């Protein structure tokens, strides 16, 4: 495979953009190779500037559940674009998408559109804090909710200590209001509530974490969170930026049968355009400006193009429920093929999958939280990743990201991926 043009473009980009990229993971920092520059995408495939073709399992990091350049999405976008790209004034497009989300997710009675997942979770925290008049937020180790100050916090040294910033530039004064707890640890979260419960505004969780590989919360853990937050008058915020409309049309909360106070969305609800949203009970949402006094705003929020791509995507998903059945079938086929290969070759691996979110961890440990995920052999992953890329399989360039399937991946492509996986694993050992 030739990467000459990509390499030249990367060098040029690095002169003007920090690291040559507008989001760090795109620079492939954990696999030590230069990223291909992408020219276009169609269906399940992307094509780079050197003419290489890849079966894409990143899907723009989750949004493209219908694949690249879906004809209905593109056609609707062209129609709307002809009318203008932004007005900063209300349109019916916003109500259409909001209504669709509210109908699909019963816990969401009202919703506010923003421009990214980061904005959604950041605004959800302000709402939780403003509503409860408390400051402390609890999050979980290995969960990612975007890069806002309150959420880019890792665990302190003791089990009950307050968080420490994950990045320079986050004031300790903000970090002190975030507690980072252990995922799937009922005793841990109970201890935190015993000690700080009456000051906790909300708990935010990825119900199926896709940011330490794929690690689902247990049903017991989710039930416990719902119970304990209610007991202490704290809000439960389920971050469905990644899982929303990915694992089910009714989102991850329907799989757990959990009724959260606030839900955050992003990715799929924007159909590949920049969108986020947060929604929840009317009683809580009515505190947001202009009907309430908790302020939040956005120049491009509810942008007509983004609303259109999201609406058409959700409408297609709603009208074609078989898509989720097929996604399950194809994802299972991919997982089974990978599992068989690891057994044949003798590679130690653990698989976690929920619907079309899959992760192969290079560890023999069961992966249930951040520390078990960290037992993965990332050097093996780096070799694996490069070998897959060379065979035209585009995976997320990190052990701790999800593999996403789309509605348009074919069984032939999955078979090809399983064969590529076999050859790549042989190189790993
Ligand atoms: N929440 C979750 C669960 C995510 O996976 C992400 C991004 O991957 C975010 C929030 C942040 O979204 P964005 O990158 O759109 O700001």
Short mmCIF file of N, CA and C and ligand atoms in Angstrom, two decimals, residues 23 26 60-61 63 115-121 143-148 151 204-211 239-243 264-267 274-276 401 404, ligand 1:
data_model
loop_
_atom_site.label_atom_id
_atom_site.label_comp_id
_atom_site.label_asym_id
_atom_site.label_seq_id
_atom_site.Cartn_x
_atom_site.Cartn_y
_atom_site.Cartn_z
N UNK A 23 -8.57 16.48 16.22
CA UNK A 23 -8.95 15.67 17.39
C UNK A 23 -7.82 14.66 17.56
N UNK A 26 -6.98 11.06 15.93
CA UNK A 26 -6.83 10.95 14.47
C UNK A 26 -5.37 10.92 14.03
N UNK A 60 -16.82 7.30 11.36
CA UNK A 60 -16.71 8.64 11.94
C UNK A 60 -16.86 8.62 13.46
N UNK A 61 -16.41 7.53 14.07
CA UNK A 61 -16.48 7.32 15.53
C UNK A 61 -17.91 7.11 16.02
N UNK A 63 -21.21 7.86 14.43
CA UNK A 63 -22.43 8.42 13.86
C UNK A 63 -22.99 7.66 12.65
N UNK A 115 -24.22 21.31 19.78
CA UNK A 115 -23.40 21.02 18.59
C UNK A 115 -22.41 19.86 18.71
N UNK A 116 -22.28 19.30 19.90
CA UNK A 116 -21.35 18.18 20.06
C UNK A 116 -21.72 17.41 21.32
N UNK A 117 -21.15 16.24 21.44
CA UNK A 117 -21.37 15.45 22.65
C UNK A 117 -20.80 16.14 23.88
N UNK A 118 -19.65 16.80 23.69
CA UNK A 118 -19.03 17.52 24.79
C UNK A 118 -19.96 18.60 25.33
N UNK A 119 -20.56 19.32 24.41
CA UNK A 119 -21.48 20.39 24.81
C UNK A 119 -22.70 19.80 25.52
N UNK A 120 -23.14 18.65 25.05
CA UNK A 120 -24.33 18.01 25.64
C UNK A 120 -24.06 17.62 27.09
N UNK A 121 -22.93 16.96 27.34
CA UNK A 121 -22.65 16.51 28.71
C UNK A 121 -22.33 17.69 29.62
N UNK A 143 -14.73 5.97 31.63
CA UNK A 143 -15.80 6.57 30.83
C UNK A 143 -15.28 7.89 30.28
N UNK A 144 -15.71 8.22 29.07
CA UNK A 144 -15.35 9.51 28.48
C UNK A 144 -16.63 10.25 28.13
N UNK A 145 -16.67 11.51 28.51
CA UNK A 145 -17.88 12.28 28.23
C UNK A 145 -17.55 13.57 27.50
N UNK A 146 -16.44 13.58 26.77
CA UNK A 146 -16.02 14.82 26.12
C UNK A 146 -14.99 15.53 26.97
N UNK A 147 -14.61 16.73 26.52
CA UNK A 147 -13.42 17.35 27.11
C UNK A 147 -13.71 18.56 27.98
N UNK A 148 -14.92 18.69 28.52
CA UNK A 148 -15.17 19.85 29.38
C UNK A 148 -14.43 19.67 30.72
N UNK A 151 -15.37 17.15 33.42
CA UNK A 151 -15.45 15.73 33.06
C UNK A 151 -14.12 15.13 32.64
N UNK A 204 -22.97 10.70 36.28
CA UNK A 204 -23.01 10.52 34.83
C UNK A 204 -22.31 9.23 34.46
N UNK A 205 -22.94 8.46 33.57
CA UNK A 205 -22.37 7.16 33.22
C UNK A 205 -22.60 6.83 31.75
N UNK A 206 -21.61 6.18 31.16
CA UNK A 206 -21.81 5.53 29.86
C UNK A 206 -22.38 4.15 30.18
N UNK A 207 -23.60 3.87 29.79
CA UNK A 207 -24.21 2.59 30.17
C UNK A 207 -23.47 1.40 29.56
N UNK A 208 -22.99 1.61 28.35
CA UNK A 208 -22.09 0.64 27.72
C UNK A 208 -20.90 1.48 27.30
N UNK A 209 -19.84 1.38 28.07
CA UNK A 209 -18.73 2.27 27.79
C UNK A 209 -18.05 1.85 26.49
N UNK A 210 -17.79 2.83 25.65
CA UNK A 210 -17.08 2.56 24.40
C UNK A 210 -15.76 3.27 24.37
N UNK A 211 -15.33 3.73 25.53
CA UNK A 211 -14.12 4.53 25.59
C UNK A 211 -13.01 3.90 26.42
N UNK A 239 -25.23 8.90 29.66
CA UNK A 239 -24.58 9.46 28.47
C UNK A 239 -24.74 8.46 27.32
N UNK A 240 -25.64 8.80 26.43
CA UNK A 240 -25.91 7.94 25.27
C UNK A 240 -25.35 8.56 23.99
N UNK A 241 -24.32 9.39 24.14
CA UNK A 241 -23.71 10.00 22.95
C UNK A 241 -23.28 8.90 21.98
N UNK A 242 -22.70 7.82 22.51
CA UNK A 242 -22.27 6.74 21.63
C UNK A 242 -23.34 5.66 21.46
N UNK A 243 -24.01 5.31 22.56
CA UNK A 243 -24.95 4.17 22.51
C UNK A 243 -26.31 4.56 21.95
N UNK A 264 -27.90 12.27 27.56
CA UNK A 264 -27.16 13.07 26.59
C UNK A 264 -27.01 12.27 25.30
N UNK A 265 -27.05 12.99 24.19
CA UNK A 265 -26.94 12.36 22.87
C UNK A 265 -25.89 13.07 22.04
N UNK A 266 -25.53 12.45 20.92
CA UNK A 266 -24.62 13.05 19.94
C UNK A 266 -24.55 12.08 18.78
N UNK A 267 -23.47 12.08 18.07
CA UNK A 267 -23.17 11.09 17.03
C UNK A 267 -24.37 10.77 16.12
N UNK A 274 -22.35 17.82 12.77
CA UNK A 274 -22.05 18.10 14.19
C UNK A 274 -23.30 18.38 15.02
N UNK A 275 -23.60 17.47 15.94
CA UNK A 275 -24.79 17.61 16.80
C UNK A 275 -24.53 16.97 18.16
N UNK A 276 -25.17 17.54 19.16
CA UNK A 276 -25.31 16.90 20.46
C UNK A 276 -26.67 17.30 20.97
N UNK A 401 -10.88 1.60 21.95
CA UNK A 401 -11.99 2.18 21.19
C UNK A 401 -12.86 1.04 20.67
N UNK A 404 -17.17 -0.36 15.14
CA UNK A 404 -18.59 -0.16 14.82
C UNK A 404 -18.93 -0.77 13.47
N1 LIG B 1 -19.82 11.05 25.48
C1 LIG B 1 -19.42 9.89 24.95
C2 LIG B 1 -19.93 8.62 25.52
C3 LIG B 1 -18.54 9.87 23.87
O1 LIG B 1 -18.14 8.70 23.37
C4 LIG B 1 -18.08 11.09 23.35
C5 LIG B 1 -17.15 11.13 22.21
O2 LIG B 1 -16.68 10.15 21.72
C6 LIG B 1 -18.52 12.28 23.92
C7 LIG B 1 -19.40 12.23 24.98
C8 LIG B 1 -18.06 13.60 23.38
O3 LIG B 1 -18.65 13.84 22.14
P1 LIG B 1 -17.98 14.86 21.09
O4 LIG B 1 -16.73 14.22 20.61
O5 LIG B 1 -19.03 15.00 20.03
O6 LIG B 1 -17.74 16.12 21.80
#
